[in-house]
Coordinates of C-alpha atoms in Angstrom, one line a residue:
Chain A
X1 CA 4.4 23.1 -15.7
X2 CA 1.3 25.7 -14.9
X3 CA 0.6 23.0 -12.4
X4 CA 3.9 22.9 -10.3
X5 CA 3.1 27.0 -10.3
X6 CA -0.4 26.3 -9.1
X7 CA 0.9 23.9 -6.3
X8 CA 3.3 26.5 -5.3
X9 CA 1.3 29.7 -4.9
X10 CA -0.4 28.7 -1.8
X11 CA -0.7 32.0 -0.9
X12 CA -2.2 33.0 -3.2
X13 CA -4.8 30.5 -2.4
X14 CA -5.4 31.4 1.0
X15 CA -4.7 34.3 1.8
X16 CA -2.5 34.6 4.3
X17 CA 0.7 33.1 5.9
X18 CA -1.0 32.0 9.3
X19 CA -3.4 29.4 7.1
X20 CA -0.5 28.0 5.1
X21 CA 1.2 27.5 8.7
X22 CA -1.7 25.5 9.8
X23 CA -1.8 23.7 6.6
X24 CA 1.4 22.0 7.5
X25 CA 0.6 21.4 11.1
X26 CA -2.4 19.0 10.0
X27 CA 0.6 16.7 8.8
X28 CA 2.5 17.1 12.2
X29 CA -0.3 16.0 14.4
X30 CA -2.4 19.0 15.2
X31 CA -5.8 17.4 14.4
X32 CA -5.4 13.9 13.5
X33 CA -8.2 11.4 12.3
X34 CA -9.9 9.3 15.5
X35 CA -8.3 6.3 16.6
X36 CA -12.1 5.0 18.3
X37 CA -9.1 3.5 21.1
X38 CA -8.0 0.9 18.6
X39 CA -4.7 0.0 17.9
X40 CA -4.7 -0.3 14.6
X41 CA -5.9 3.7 13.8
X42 CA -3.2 4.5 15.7
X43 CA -0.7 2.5 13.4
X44 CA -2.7 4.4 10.6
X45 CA -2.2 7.7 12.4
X46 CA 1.5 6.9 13.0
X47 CA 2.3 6.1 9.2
X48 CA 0.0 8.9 8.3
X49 CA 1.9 11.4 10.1
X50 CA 5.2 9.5 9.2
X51 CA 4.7 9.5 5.5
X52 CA 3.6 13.6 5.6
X53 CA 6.8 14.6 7.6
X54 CA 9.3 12.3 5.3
X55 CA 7.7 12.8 2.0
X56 CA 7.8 15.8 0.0
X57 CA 3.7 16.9 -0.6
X58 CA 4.3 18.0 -4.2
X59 CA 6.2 14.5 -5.2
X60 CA 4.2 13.4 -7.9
X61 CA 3.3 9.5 -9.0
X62 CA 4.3 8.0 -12.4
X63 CA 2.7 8.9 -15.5
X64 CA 3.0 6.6 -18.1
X65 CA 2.5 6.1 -21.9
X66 CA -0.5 5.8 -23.6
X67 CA 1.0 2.1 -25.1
X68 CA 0.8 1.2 -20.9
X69 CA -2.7 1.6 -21.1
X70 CA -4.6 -1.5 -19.6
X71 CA -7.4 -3.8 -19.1
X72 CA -9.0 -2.0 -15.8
X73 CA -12.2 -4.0 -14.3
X74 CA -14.8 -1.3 -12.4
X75 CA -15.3 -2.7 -8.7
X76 CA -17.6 -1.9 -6.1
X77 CA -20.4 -0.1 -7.2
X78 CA -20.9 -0.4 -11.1
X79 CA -24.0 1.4 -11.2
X80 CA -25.3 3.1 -8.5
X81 CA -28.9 2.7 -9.0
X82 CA -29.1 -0.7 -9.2
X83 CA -30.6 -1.7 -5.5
X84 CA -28.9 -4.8 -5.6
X85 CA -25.6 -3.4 -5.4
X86 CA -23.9 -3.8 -1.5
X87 CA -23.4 0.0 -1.5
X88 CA -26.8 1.3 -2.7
X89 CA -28.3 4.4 -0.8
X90 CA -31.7 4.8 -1.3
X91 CA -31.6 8.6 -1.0
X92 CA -29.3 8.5 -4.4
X93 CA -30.0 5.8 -6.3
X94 CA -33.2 6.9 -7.9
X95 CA -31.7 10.5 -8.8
X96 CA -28.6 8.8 -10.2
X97 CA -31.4 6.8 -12.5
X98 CA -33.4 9.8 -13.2
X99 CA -29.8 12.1 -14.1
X100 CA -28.0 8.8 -15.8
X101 CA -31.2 8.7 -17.7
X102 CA -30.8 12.1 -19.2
X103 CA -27.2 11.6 -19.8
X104 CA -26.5 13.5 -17.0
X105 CA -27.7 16.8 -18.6
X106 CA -29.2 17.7 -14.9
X107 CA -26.3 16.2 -13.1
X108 CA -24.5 18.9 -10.8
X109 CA -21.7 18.9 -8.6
X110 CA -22.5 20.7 -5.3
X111 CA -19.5 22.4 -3.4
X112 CA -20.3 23.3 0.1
X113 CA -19.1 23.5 3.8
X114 CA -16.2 26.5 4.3
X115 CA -16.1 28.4 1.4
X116 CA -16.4 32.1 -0.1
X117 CA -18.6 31.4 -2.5
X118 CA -20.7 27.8 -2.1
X119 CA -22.3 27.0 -5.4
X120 CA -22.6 24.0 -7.9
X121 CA -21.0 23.4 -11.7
X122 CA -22.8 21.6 -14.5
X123 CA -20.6 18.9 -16.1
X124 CA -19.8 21.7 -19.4
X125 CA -19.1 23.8 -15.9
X126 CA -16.0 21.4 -15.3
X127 CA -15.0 20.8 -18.8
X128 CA -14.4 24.8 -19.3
X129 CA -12.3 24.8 -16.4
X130 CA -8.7 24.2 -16.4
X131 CA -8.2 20.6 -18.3
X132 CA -5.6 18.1 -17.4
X133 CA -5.0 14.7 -18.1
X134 CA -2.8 12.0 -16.6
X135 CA -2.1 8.2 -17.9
X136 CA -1.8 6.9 -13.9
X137 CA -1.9 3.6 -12.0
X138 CA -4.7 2.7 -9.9
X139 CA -3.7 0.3 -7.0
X140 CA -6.4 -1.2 -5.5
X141 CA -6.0 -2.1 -1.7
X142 CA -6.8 -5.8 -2.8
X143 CA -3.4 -6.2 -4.7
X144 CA -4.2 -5.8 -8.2
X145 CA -3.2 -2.1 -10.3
X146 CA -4.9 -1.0 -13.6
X147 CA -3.3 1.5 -15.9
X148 CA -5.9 4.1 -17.9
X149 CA -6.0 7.7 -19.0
X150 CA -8.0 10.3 -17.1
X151 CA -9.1 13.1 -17.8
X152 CA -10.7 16.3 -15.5
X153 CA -10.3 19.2 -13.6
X154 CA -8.0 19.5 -10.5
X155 CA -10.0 19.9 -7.3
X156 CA -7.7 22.4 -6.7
X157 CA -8.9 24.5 -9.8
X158 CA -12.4 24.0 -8.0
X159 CA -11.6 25.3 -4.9
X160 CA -10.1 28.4 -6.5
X161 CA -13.3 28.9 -7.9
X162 CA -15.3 28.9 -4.7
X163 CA -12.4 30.3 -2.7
X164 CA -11.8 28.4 0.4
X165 CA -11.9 29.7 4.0
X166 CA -8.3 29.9 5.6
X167 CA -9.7 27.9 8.5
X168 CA -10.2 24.9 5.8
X169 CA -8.8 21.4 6.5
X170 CA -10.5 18.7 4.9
X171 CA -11.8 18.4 1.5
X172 CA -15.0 15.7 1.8
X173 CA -16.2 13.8 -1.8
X174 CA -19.6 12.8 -1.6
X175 CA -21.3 10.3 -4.1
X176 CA -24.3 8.8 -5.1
X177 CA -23.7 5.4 -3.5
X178 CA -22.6 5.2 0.0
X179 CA -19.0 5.6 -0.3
X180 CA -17.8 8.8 0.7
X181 CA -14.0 10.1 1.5
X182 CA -12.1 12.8 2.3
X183 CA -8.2 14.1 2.1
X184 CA -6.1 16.5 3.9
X185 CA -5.5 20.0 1.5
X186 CA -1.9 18.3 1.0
X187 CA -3.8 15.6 -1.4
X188 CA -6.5 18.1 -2.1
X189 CA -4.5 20.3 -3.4
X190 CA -1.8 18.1 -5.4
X191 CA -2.0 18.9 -9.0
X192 CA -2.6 15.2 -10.1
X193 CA -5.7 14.8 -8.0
X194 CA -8.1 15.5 -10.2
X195 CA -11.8 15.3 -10.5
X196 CA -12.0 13.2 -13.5
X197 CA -14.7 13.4 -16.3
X198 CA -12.9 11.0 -18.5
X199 CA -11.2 7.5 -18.9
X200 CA -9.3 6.4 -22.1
X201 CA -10.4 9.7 -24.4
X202 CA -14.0 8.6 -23.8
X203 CA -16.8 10.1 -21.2
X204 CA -16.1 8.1 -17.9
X205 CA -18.1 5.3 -17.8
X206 CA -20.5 4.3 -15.9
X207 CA -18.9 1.4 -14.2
X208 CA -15.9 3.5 -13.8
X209 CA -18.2 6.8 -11.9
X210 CA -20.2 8.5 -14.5
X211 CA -20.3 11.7 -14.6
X212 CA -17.3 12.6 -12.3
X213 CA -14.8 10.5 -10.0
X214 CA -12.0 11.7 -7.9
X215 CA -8.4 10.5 -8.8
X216 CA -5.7 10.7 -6.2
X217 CA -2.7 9.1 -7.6
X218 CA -0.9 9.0 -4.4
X219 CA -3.0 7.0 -2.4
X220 CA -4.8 3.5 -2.4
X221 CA -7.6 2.9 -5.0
X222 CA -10.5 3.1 -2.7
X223 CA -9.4 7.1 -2.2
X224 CA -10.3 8.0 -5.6
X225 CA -14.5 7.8 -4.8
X226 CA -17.0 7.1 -8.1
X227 CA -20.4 8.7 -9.3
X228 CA -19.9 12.2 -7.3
X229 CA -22.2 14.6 -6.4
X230 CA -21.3 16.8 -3.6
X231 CA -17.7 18.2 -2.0
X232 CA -17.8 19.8 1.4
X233 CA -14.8 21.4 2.2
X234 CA -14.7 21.0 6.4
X235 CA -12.4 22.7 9.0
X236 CA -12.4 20.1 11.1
X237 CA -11.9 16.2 10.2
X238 CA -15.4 14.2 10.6
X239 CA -14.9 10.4 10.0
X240 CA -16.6 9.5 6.3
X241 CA -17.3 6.1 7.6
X242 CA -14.2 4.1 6.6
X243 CA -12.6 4.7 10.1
X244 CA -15.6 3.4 12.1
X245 CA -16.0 0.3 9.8
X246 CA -12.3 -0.6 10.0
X247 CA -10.6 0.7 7.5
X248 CA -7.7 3.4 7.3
X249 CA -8.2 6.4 6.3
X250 CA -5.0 7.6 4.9
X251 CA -3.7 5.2 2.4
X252 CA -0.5 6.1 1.2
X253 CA 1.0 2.5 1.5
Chain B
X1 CA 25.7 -13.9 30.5
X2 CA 27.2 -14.0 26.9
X3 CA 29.6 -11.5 27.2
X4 CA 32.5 -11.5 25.3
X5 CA 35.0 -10.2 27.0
X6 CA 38.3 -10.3 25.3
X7 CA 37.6 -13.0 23.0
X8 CA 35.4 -11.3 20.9
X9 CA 32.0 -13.7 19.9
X10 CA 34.1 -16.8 20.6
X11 CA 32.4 -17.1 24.1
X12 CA 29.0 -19.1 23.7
X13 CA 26.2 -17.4 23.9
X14 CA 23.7 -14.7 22.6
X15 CA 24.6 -10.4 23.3
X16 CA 21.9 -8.8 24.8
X17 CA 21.4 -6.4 21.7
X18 CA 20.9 -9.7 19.7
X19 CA 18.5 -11.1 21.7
X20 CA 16.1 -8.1 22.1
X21 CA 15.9 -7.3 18.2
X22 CA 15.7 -11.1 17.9
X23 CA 12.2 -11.0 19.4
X24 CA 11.4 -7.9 18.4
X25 CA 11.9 -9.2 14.8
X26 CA 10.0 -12.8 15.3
X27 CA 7.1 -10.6 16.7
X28 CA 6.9 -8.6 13.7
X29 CA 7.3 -11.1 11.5
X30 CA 4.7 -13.5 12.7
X31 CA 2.3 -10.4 12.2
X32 CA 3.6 -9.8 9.1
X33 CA 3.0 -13.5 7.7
X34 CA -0.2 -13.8 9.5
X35 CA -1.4 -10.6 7.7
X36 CA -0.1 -10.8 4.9
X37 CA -1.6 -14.0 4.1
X38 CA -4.8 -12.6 4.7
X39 CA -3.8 -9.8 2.6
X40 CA -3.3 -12.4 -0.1
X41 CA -6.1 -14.2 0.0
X42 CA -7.8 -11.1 -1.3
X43 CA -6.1 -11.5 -4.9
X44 CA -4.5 -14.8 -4.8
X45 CA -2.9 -14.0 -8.7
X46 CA 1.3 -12.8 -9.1
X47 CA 1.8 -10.8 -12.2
X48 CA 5.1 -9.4 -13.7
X49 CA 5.5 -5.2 -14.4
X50 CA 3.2 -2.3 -13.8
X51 CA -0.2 -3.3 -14.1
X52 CA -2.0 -6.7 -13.1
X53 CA -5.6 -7.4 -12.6
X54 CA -8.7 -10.4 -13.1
X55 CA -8.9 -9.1 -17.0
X56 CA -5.3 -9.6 -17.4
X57 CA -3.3 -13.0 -17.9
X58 CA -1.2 -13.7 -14.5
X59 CA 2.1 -15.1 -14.0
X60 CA 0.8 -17.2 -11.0
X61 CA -2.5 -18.3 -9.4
X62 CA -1.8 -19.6 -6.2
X63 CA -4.9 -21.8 -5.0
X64 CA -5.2 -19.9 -1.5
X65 CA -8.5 -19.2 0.2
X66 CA -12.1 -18.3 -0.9
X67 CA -11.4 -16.0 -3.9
X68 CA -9.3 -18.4 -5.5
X69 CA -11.6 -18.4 -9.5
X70 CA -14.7 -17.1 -7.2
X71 CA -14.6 -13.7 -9.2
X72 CA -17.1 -13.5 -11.7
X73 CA -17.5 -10.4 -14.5
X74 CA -19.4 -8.9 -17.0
X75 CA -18.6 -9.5 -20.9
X76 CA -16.3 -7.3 -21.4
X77 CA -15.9 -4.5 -23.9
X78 CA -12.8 -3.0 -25.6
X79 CA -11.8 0.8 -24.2
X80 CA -10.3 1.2 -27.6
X81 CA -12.4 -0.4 -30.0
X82 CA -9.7 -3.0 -30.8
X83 CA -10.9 -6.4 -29.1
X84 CA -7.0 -7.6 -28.5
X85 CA -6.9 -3.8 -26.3
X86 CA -6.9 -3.1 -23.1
X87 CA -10.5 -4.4 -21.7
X88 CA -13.4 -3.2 -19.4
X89 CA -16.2 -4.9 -17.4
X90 CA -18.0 -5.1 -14.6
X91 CA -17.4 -6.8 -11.7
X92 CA -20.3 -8.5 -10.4
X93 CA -19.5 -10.3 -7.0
X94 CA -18.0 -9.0 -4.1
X95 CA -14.8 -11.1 -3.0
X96 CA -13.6 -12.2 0.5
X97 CA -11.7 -9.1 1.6
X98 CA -10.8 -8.9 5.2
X99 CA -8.3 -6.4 4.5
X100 CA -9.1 -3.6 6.3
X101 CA -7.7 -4.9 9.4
X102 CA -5.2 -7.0 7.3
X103 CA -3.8 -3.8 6.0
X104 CA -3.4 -2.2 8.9
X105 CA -2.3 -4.6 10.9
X106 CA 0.5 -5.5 8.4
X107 CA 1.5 -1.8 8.4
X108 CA 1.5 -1.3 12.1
X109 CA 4.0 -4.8 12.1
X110 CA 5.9 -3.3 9.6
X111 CA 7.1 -0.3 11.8
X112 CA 8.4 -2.5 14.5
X113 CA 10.1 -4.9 11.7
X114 CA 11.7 -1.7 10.3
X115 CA 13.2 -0.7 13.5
X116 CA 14.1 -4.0 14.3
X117 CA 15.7 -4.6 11.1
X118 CA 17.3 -1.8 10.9
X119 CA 18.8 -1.6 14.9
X120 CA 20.1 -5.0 13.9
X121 CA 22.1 -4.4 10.6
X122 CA 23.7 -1.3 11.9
X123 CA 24.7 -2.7 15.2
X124 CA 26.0 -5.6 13.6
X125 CA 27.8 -4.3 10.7
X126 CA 29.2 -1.4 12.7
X127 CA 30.6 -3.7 15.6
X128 CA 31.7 -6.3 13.3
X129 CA 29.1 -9.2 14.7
X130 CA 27.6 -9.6 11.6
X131 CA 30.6 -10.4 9.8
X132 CA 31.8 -12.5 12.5
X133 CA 28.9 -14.8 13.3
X134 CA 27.2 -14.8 10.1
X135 CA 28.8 -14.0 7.0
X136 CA 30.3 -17.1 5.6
X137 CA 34.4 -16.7 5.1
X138 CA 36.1 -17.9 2.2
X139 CA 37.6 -21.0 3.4
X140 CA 34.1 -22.2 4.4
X141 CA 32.4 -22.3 1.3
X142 CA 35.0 -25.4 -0.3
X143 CA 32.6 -28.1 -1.6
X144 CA 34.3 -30.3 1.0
X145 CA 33.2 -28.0 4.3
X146 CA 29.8 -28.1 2.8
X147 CA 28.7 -31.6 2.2
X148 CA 30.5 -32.2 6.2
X149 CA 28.0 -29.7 7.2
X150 CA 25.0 -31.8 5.2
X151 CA 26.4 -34.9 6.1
X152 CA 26.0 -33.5 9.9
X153 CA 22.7 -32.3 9.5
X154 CA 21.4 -35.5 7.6
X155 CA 22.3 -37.7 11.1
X156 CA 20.3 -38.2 13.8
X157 CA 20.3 -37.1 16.4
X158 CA 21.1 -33.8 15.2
X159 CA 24.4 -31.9 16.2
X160 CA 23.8 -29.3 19.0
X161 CA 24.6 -26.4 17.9
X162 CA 26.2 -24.1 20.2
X163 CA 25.1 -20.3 19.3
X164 CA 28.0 -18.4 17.5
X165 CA 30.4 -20.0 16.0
X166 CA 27.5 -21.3 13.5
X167 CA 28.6 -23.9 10.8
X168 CA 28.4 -22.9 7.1
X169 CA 25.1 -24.1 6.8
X170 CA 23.5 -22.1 9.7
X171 CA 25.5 -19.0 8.5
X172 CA 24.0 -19.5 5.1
X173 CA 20.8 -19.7 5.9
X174 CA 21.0 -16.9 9.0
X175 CA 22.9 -14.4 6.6
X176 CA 20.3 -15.1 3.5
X177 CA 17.4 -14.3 5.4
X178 CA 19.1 -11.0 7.1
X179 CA 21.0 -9.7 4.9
X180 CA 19.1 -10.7 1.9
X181 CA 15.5 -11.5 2.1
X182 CA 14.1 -9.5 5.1
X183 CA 15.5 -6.1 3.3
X184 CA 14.0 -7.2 0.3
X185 CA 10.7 -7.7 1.9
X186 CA 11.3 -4.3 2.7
X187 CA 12.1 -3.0 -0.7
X188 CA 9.4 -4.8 -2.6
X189 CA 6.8 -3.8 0.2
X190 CA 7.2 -0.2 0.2
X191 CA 7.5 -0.4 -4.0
X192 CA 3.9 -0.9 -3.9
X193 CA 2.6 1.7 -1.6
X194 CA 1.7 4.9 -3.8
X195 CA 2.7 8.0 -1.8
X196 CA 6.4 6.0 -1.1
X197 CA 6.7 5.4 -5.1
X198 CA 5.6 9.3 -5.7
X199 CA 8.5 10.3 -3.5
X200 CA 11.2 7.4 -5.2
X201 CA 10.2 6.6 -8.4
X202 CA 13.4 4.3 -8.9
X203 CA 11.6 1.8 -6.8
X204 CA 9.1 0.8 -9.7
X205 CA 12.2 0.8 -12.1
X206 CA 13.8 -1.2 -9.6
X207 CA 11.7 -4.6 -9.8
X208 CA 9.9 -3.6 -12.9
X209 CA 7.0 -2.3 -11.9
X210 CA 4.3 -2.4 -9.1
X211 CA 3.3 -6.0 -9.9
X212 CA 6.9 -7.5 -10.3
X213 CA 7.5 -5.8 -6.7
X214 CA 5.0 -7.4 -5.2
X215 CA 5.4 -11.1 -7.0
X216 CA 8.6 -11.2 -5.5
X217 CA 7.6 -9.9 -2.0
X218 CA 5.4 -12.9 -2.5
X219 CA 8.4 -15.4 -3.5
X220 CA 10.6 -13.7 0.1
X221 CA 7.9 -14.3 2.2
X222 CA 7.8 -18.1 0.7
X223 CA 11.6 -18.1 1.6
X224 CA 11.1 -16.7 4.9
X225 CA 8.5 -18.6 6.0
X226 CA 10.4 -21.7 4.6
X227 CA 13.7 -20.8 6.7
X228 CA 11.2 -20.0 10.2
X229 CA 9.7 -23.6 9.0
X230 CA 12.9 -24.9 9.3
X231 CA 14.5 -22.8 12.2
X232 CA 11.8 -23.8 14.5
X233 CA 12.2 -27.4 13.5
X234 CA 16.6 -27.2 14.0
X235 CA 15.2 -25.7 17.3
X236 CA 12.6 -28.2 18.8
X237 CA 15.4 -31.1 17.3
X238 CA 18.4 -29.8 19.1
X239 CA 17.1 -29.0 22.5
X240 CA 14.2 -26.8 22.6
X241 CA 14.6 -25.8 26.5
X242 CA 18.0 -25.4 25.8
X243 CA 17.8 -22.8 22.7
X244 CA 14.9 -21.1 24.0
X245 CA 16.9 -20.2 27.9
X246 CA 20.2 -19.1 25.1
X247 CA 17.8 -16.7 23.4
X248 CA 16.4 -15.6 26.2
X249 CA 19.0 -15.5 29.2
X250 CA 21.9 -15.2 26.5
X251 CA 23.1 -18.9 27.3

């Protein structure tokens, strides 16, 4: 698989050996996410840092048949210009109506923070670029799992493009509601995280994060953010909002 | 003290190492039920294989807490064209969902049950305690032996029961909940977290998918909070004082 080959040529990536060594100290505790003093980041942290020294980082999740396709509800934000919706950001919502308006013909994905080459891609940008598609589970924190086909290009392919710094650490997803998340470049880079453009051989829907949604198979549902519109790659970690309003960061489990 | 000396576990009383992971394990496990209940509560409906959701026919609804047929939805509209297909819609009400400490707070339990767990298996299967005090022998389980033991249990007041040697019933129920139940919480738990299942795919052949893992994690914890239901209540019937100072001091 070209994608195994991708995952492997770090170097290749970065640069140099010194980053790649500092790539694999983020999962041994170098810079960890803040705990804010509670107890319960800390049990985060410790399965965090657990589940990156026991597991291998190119271990890939289950991909299924297109007959295990499923019913899959869209949670959370369904459409992120509606200003009744419990995650609507004022700042976004009225572009997002503007762009959804023009099926997303304007839409562009900014990629920012430490990188080469900063820059933004249309949406026929993303769909020239390297093109994979996965049949995956989503399994949403609140118990239930949904199985559907993606398809996109893998963030990693993106950060080729703009060439990231070796100082990098953090890959952040920003979106047109008010979620926003970020993974370390062990999820970043895997080759099933993907920045998906469709769902079931169809355009993504709306309800599901028209134009473009993160998918990262190897963590909890809530990971994979809808409706993006910005990445900032980061060298440092800087808390997205999920830690401060109680929830974990790292999902793995 | 219960030390053994040269009679083996014949001597009443509790070993040290038993009484420490004891605790430890009734610690974690409290947690555990308490946030897993929570945890629940979210998405009170079981399902069997590898996908399971509110646009999907469930095994099991279990009438728990405020989400319980709260969740309301869009019409929904066919991915595939064919109505009978897999299905899409909206969801249009945000549920209860205190999970963001539950979660944690069930993963952070689950560390010290893990270690608890563990410690206890090896050290009693490796010294031989496990088999000893708990595993049934053959001659116990005659049908004879075991309607004694319910006969015993069904009089009042109840026997007390010295720590090791345990009747059969006591070894059952001790030996089903350690050597069978807790380890399958286990199992079934980690079957559902992503990164684990990336690593060990086996675990969502093993139960049959995501969803069948985690309806019978649900069905184990109904066992163990059933025996700890019933252990407490053999406990406050046979001398609470009593079997508290034993689990405590060791006698």
């Amino acid at each position: 698989m070209s994608d195994q080959r991708l995952l492997l040529s770090r170097r290749g990536l970065f640069g140099g050996l010194a980053s790649a060594g500092g790539l694999l100290l983020t999962g041994c505790g170098e810079q960890l996410p803040p705990t804010y003093g509670n107890i319960l980041r800390m049990g985060d942290n410790l399965t965090y840092t657990m589940q990156r020294a026991l597991f291998s980082p190119t271990g890939l999740a289950r991909e299924y048949d297109r007959s295990d396709i499923s019913s899959m509800p869209a949670t959370g934000t369904y459409d992120p210009s509606r200003a009744d919706g419990g995650l609507y950001d004022p700042a976004q919502g009225p572009d997002y109506a503007r762009l959804h308006k023009g099926d997303f013909a304007d839409w562009r994905l900014q990629v920012e923070g430490s990188v080469a080459r900063p820059g933004s891609f249309s949406l026929a940008d993303l769909q020239r670029m390297h093109r994979r598609t996965q049949i995956t589970r989503h399994m949403c924190e609140e118990g239930w799992t949904a199985i559907a086909e993606w398809t996109g290009v893998p963030v990693r392919s993106v950060l080729e493009a703009v060439g990231i710094k070796p100082s990098a650490r953090y890959v952040e997803f920003h979106t047109f509601d008010l979620m926003a998340n970020s993974l370390d470049m062990i999820d970043a880079l895997h080759p099933q995280t993907i920045l998906a453009y469709g769902m079931n051989g169809r355009n993504l829907p709306i309800g599901h994060g028209a134009p473009l949604r993160l998918r990262v198979e190897r963590q909890i549902g809530y990971k994979s953010v809808k409706f993006l519109r910005k990445i900032v790659v980061t060298d440092v970690f800087r808390d997205t909002g999920d830690i401060k309003s109680g929830w974990a960061w790292y999902n793995g489990i | 003290m219960g030390q053994a000396g040269q009679s083996g576990d014949i001597v009443h009383g509790h070993r040290l190492w038993v009484r420490l992971i004891h605790w430890l394990i009734a610690l974690a496990v409290l947690t555990l039920l308490y946030s897993g209940v929570a945890i629940l509560m979210v998405h009170p409906r079981l399902y069997w294989g590898h996908a399971g959701n509110d646009l999907m026919q469930p095994l099991l609804e279990i009438p728990l807490g405020p989400n319980h047929h709260a969740i309301h939805f869009s019409a929904s509209a066919p991915f595939f064209g064919d109505a009978s297909g897999p299905q899409d819609a909206n969801r249009l009400n945000e549920p209860w969902n205190e999970n963001g400490w539950a979660r944690s707070l069930h993963f952070l339990a689950a560390w010290f049950f893990l270690a608890g767990l563990s410690a206890y298996l090896v050290i009693g299967l490796l010294t031989g305690h496990a088999r000893r005090a708990l595993l049934p022998h053959r001659n116990e389980l005659t049908r004879r032996n075991l309607w004694q033991d319910i006969k015993a249990h069904l009089r009042f007041p109840l026997p007390i029961a010295p720590p090791p040697p345990y009747a059969i019933l006591q070894k059952l129920a001790y030996a089903s909940v350690a050597f069978i139940a807790l380890p399958l919480m286990f199992i079934t738990g980690i079957s559902m977290a992503p990164a684990i299942s990336a690593n060990y795919p086996f675990l969502l052949d093993l139960f049959g998918g995501t969803q069948s893992a985690r309806t019978i994690h649900f069905f184990s914890f109904a066992f163990v909070a059933t025996f700890l239901a019933v252990h407490l209540a053999m406990v406050a019937m046979t001398g609470p004082g009593r079997q508290l100072r034993a689990m405590i001091r060791g006698h």
